[in-house]
Short mmCIF file of C-alpha atoms and ligand atoms in Angstrom, two decimals:
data_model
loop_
_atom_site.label_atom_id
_atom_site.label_comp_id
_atom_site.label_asym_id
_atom_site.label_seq_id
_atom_site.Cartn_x
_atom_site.Cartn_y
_atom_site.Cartn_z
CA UNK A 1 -24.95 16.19 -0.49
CA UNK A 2 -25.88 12.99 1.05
CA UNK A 3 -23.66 10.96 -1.79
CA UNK A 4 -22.47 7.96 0.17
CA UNK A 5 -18.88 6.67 -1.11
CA UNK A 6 -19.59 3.51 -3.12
CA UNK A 7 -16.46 0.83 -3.14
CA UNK A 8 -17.61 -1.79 -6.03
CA UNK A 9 -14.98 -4.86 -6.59
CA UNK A 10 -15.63 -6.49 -9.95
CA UNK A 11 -14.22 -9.55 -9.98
CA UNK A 12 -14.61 -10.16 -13.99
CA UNK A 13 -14.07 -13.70 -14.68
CA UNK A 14 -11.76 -14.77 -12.15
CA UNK A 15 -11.64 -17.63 -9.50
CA UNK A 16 -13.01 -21.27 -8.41
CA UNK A 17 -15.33 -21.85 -5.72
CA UNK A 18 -12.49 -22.31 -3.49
CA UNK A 19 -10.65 -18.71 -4.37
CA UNK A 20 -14.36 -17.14 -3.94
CA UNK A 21 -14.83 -18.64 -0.64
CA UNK A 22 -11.48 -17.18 0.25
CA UNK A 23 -11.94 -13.69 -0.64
CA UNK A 24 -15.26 -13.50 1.01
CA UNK A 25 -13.96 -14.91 4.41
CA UNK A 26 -11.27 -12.15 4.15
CA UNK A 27 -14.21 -9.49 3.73
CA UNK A 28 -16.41 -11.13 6.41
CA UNK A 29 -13.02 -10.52 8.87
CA UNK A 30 -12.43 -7.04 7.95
CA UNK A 31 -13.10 -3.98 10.05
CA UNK A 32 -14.19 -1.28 7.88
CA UNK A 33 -16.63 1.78 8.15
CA UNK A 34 -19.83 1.35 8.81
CA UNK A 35 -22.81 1.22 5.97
CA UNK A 36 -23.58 5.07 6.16
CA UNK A 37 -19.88 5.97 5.30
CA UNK A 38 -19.07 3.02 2.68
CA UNK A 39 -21.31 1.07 0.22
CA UNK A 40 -20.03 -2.15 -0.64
CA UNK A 41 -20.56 -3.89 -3.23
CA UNK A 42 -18.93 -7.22 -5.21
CA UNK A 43 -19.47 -8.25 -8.34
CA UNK A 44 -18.52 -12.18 -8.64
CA UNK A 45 -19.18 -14.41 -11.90
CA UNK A 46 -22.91 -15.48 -12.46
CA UNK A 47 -21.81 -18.75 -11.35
CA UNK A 48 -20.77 -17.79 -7.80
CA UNK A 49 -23.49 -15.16 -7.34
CA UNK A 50 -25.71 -17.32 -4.97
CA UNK A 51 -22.73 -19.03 -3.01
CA UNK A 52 -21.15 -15.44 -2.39
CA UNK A 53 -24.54 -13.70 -1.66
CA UNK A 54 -25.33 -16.95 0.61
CA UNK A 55 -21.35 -16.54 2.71
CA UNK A 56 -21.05 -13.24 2.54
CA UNK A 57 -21.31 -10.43 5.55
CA UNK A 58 -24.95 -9.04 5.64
CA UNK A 59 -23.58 -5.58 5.47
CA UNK A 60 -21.97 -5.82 2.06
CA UNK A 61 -23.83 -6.56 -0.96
CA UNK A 62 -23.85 -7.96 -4.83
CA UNK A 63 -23.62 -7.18 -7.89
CA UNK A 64 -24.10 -9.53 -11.10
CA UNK A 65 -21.86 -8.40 -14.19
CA UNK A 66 -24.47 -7.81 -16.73
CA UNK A 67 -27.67 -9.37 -17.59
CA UNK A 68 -30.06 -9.61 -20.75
CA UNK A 69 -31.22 -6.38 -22.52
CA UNK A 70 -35.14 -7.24 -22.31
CA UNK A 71 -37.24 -10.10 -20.68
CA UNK A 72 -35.73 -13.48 -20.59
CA UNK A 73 -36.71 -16.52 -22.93
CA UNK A 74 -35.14 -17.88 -26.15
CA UNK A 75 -31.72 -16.18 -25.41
CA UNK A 76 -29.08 -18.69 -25.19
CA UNK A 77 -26.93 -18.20 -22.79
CA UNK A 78 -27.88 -14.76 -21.21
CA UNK A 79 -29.02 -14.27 -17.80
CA UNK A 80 -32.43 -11.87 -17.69
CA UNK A 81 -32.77 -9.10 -15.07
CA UNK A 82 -35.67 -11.11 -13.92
CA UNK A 83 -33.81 -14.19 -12.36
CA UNK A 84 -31.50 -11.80 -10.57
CA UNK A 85 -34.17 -9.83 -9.00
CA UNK A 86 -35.58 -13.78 -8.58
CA UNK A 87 -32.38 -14.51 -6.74
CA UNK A 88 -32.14 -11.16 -4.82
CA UNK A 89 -29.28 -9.99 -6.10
CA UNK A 90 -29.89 -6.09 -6.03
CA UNK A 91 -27.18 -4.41 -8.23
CA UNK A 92 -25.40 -5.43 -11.64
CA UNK A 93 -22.95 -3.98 -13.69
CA UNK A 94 -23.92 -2.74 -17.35
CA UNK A 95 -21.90 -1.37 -20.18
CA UNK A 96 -18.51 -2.29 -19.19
CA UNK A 97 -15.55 -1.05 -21.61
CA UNK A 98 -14.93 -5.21 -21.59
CA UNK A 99 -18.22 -5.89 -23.18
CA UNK A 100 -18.34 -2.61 -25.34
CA UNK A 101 -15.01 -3.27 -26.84
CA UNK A 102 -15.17 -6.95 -27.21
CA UNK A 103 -18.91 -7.60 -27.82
CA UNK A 104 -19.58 -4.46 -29.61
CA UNK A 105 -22.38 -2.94 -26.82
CA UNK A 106 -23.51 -0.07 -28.33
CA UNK A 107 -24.55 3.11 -26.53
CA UNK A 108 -27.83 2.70 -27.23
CA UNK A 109 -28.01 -0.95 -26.38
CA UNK A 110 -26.18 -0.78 -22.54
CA UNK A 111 -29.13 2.40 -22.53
CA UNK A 112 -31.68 0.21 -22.79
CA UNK A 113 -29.86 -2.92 -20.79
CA UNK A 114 -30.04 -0.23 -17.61
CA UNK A 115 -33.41 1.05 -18.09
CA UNK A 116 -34.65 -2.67 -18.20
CA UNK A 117 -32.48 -3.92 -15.40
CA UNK A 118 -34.18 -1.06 -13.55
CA UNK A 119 -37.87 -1.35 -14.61
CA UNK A 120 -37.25 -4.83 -12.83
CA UNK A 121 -36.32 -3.36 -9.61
CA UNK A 122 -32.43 -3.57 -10.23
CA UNK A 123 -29.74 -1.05 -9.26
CA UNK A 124 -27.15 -0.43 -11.83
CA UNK A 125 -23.43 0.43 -11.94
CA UNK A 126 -23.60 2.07 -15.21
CA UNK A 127 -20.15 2.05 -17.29
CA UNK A 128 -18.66 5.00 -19.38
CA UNK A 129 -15.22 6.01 -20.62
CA UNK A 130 -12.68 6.57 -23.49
CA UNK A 131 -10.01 4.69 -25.26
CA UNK A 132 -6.64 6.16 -25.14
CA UNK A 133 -7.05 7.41 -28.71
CA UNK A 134 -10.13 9.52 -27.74
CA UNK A 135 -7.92 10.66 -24.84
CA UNK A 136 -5.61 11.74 -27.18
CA UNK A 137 -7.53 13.50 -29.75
CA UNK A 138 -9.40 15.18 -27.37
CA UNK A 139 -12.87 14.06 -27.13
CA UNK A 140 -12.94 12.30 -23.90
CA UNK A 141 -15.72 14.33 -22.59
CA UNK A 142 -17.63 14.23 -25.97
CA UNK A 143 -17.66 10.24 -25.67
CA UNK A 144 -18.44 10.35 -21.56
CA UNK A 145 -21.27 12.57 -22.51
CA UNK A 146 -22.71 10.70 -25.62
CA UNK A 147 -22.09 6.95 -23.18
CA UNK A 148 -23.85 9.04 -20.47
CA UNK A 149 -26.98 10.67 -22.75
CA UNK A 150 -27.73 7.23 -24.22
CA UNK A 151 -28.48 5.87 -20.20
CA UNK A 152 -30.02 9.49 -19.48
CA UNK A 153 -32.54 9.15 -22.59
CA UNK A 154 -33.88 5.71 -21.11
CA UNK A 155 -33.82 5.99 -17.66
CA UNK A 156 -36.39 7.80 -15.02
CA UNK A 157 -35.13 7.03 -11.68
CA UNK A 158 -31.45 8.06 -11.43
CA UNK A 159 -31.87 6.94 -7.30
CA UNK A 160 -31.10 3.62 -9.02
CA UNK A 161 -27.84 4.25 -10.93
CA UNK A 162 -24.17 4.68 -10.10
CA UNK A 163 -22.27 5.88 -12.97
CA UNK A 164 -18.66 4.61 -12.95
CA UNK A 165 -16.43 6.54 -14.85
CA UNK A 166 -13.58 4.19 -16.16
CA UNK A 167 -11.23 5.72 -18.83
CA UNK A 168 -10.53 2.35 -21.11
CA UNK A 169 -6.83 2.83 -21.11
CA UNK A 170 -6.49 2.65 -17.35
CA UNK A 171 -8.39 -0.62 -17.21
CA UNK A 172 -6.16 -3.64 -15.89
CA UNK A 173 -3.16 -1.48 -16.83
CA UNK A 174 -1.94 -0.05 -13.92
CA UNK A 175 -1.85 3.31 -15.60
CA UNK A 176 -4.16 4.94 -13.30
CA UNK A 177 -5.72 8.08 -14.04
CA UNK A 178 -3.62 10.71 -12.02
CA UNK A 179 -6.57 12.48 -9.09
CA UNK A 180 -7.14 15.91 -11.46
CA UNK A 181 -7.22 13.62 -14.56
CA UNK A 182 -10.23 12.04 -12.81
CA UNK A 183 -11.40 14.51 -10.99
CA UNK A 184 -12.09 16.61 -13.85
CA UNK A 185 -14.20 14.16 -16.02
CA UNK A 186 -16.03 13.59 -13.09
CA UNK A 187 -16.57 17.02 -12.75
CA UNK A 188 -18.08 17.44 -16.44
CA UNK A 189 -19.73 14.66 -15.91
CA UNK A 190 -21.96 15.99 -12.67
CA UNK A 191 -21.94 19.42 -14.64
CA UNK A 192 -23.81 17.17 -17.84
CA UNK A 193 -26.47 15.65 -15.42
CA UNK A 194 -27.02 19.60 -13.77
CA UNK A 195 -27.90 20.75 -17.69
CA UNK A 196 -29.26 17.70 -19.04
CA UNK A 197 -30.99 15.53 -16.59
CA UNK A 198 -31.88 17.79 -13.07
CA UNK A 199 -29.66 19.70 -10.19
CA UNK A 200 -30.96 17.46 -7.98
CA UNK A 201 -29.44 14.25 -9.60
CA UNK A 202 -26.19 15.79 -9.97
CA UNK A 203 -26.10 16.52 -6.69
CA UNK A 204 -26.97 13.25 -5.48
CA UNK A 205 -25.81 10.81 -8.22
CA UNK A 206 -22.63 8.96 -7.29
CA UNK A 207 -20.20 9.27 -9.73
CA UNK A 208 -17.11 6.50 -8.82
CA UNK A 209 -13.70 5.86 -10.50
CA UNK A 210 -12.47 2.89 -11.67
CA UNK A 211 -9.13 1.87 -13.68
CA UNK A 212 -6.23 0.62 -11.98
CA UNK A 213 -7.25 1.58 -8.39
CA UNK A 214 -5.20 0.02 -5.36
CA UNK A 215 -4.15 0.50 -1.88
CA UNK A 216 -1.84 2.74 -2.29
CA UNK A 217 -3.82 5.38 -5.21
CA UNK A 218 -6.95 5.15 -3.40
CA UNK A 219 -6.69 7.80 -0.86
CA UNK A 220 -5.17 10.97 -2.87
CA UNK A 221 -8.47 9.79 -5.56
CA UNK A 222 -11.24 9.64 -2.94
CA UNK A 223 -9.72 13.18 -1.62
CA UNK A 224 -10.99 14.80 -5.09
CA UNK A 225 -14.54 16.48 -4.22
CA UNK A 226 -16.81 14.58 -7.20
CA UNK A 227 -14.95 11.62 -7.24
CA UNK A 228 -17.50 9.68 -4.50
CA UNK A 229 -15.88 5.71 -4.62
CA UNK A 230 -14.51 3.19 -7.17
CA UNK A 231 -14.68 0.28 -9.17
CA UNK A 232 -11.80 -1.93 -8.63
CA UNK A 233 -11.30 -5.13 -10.87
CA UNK A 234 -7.53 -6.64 -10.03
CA UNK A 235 -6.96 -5.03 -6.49
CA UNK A 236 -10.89 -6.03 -5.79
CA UNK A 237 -9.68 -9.72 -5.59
CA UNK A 238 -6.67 -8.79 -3.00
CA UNK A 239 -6.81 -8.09 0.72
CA UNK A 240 -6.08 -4.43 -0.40
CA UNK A 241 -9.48 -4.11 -1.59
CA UNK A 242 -9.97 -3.23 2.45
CA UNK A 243 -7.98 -0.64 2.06
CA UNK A 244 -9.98 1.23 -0.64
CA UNK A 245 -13.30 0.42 1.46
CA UNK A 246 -11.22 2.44 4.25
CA UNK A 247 -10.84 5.05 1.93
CA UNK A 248 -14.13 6.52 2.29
CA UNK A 249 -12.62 7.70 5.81
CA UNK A 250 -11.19 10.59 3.16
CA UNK A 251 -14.77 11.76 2.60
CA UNK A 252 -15.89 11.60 6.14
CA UNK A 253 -12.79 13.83 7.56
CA UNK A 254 -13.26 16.48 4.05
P1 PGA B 1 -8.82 -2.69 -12.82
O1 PGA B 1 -10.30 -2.87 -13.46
O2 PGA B 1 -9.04 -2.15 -11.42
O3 PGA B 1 -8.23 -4.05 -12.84
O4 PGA B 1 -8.11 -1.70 -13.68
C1 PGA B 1 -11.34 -1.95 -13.21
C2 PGA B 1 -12.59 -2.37 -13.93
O5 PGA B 1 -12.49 -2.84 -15.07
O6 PGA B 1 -13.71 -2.24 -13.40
#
């Protein structure tokens, strides 16, 4: 299927130079599975994007946490797509249930925040997921589906996306998602691209978990067949966050 497992650590907005410089000399020290088993990828505050991209291991890579919808210019404080790709920062992180729920990103507008990002030669973890109230009544694959069609009606090249599915209520909670919770929106979710977008990009799109993912919940999650990596936010700013790279070692012995 030739998805490899994708290990993103968003590190929201967390940390001083010092901390950052910290957590990137205990990447550059780990031993962890080569590039064609494990992507790596962290996501530090604007701020620290060119110190961490400047310290950190070759072999591991960056993500900025969102950037402007359309080109740059009188936006006050926003940060275009343009001055990453300026600043070679290859991946960024759009439509997180942070900045839907507390900034009030519409479906529609994170749609058109990845197709730009991409039309300027970005990569994009793309965000989707449901409150605990949609959980409840039901809908979750409704609302994964209508998050997922608004990115699928804007964007062309789905080589460029990774869609992390992150169910709101496991966010920062440590209420993880239990493996067949996860493992079956993920499932619906590669079953929506197959009938709405192409086989092909089902089949190839990585589809990653994130909510409450640590050392010790990594392993039984990356052992589910269309879950293919995480995004980790507390546990991304921890040593353990070498652990969950190592958990693409799952995938290799499936
Ligand atoms: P968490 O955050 O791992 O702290 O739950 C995940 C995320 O918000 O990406």
């Amino acid at each position: 299927m030739g998805r490899t497992f994708f290990v993103g650590g968003n590190w929201k907005c967390n940390g001083t130079s010092e901390e950052v410089k910290k957590i990137v000399s205990t990447l550059n020290a780990a031993q962890v599975p080569s590039q064609d088993v494990v992507e790596v990828v962290v996501s530090p505050p604007f701020v620290f994007l060119p110190l961490v991209k400047n310290e950190l291991r070759p072999d591991f890579h960056v993500a900025a946490q969102n950037c402007w919808v359309k080109k740059g210019g009188a936006f006050t404080g926003e940060v275009s797509a343009e001055m990453l790709v300026n600043l070679s920062i290859p991946w960024v992180i759009l439509g997180h249930s942070e900045r839907r729920a507390i900034l009030g990103e519409s479906n529609e507008f994170v749609g058109d925040k990845v197709a730009y990002a991409i039309s300027q030669g970005l990569k994009v973890i793309a965000c989707v997921g449901e409150t605990l109230e949609q959980r409840e009544s039901g809908s979750t694959i409704d609302v994964v589906a209508a998050q997922t069609k608004a990115i699928a009606d804007k964007v062309t090249d789905w080589s460029k996306v990774v869609i992390a599915y992150e169910p709101v209520w496991a966010i920062g909670t440590g209420k993880v998602a239990s493996p067949a919770q996860a493992q079956e929106v993920h499932a619906e979710l590669r079953k929506w691209l197959q009938a709405n977008v192409s086989a092909e990009v089902a089949a190839s799109t990585r589809i990653i978990y994130g909510g409450s993912v640590n050392g010790a919940n990594c392993k039984e999650l990356a052992g589910q067949p269309d879950i293919d990596g995480f995004l980790v936010g507390g546990a991304s700013l921890k040593p353990e966050f070498i652990d969950i790279i190592k958990a693409a070692e799952v995938k290799k012995s499936a």
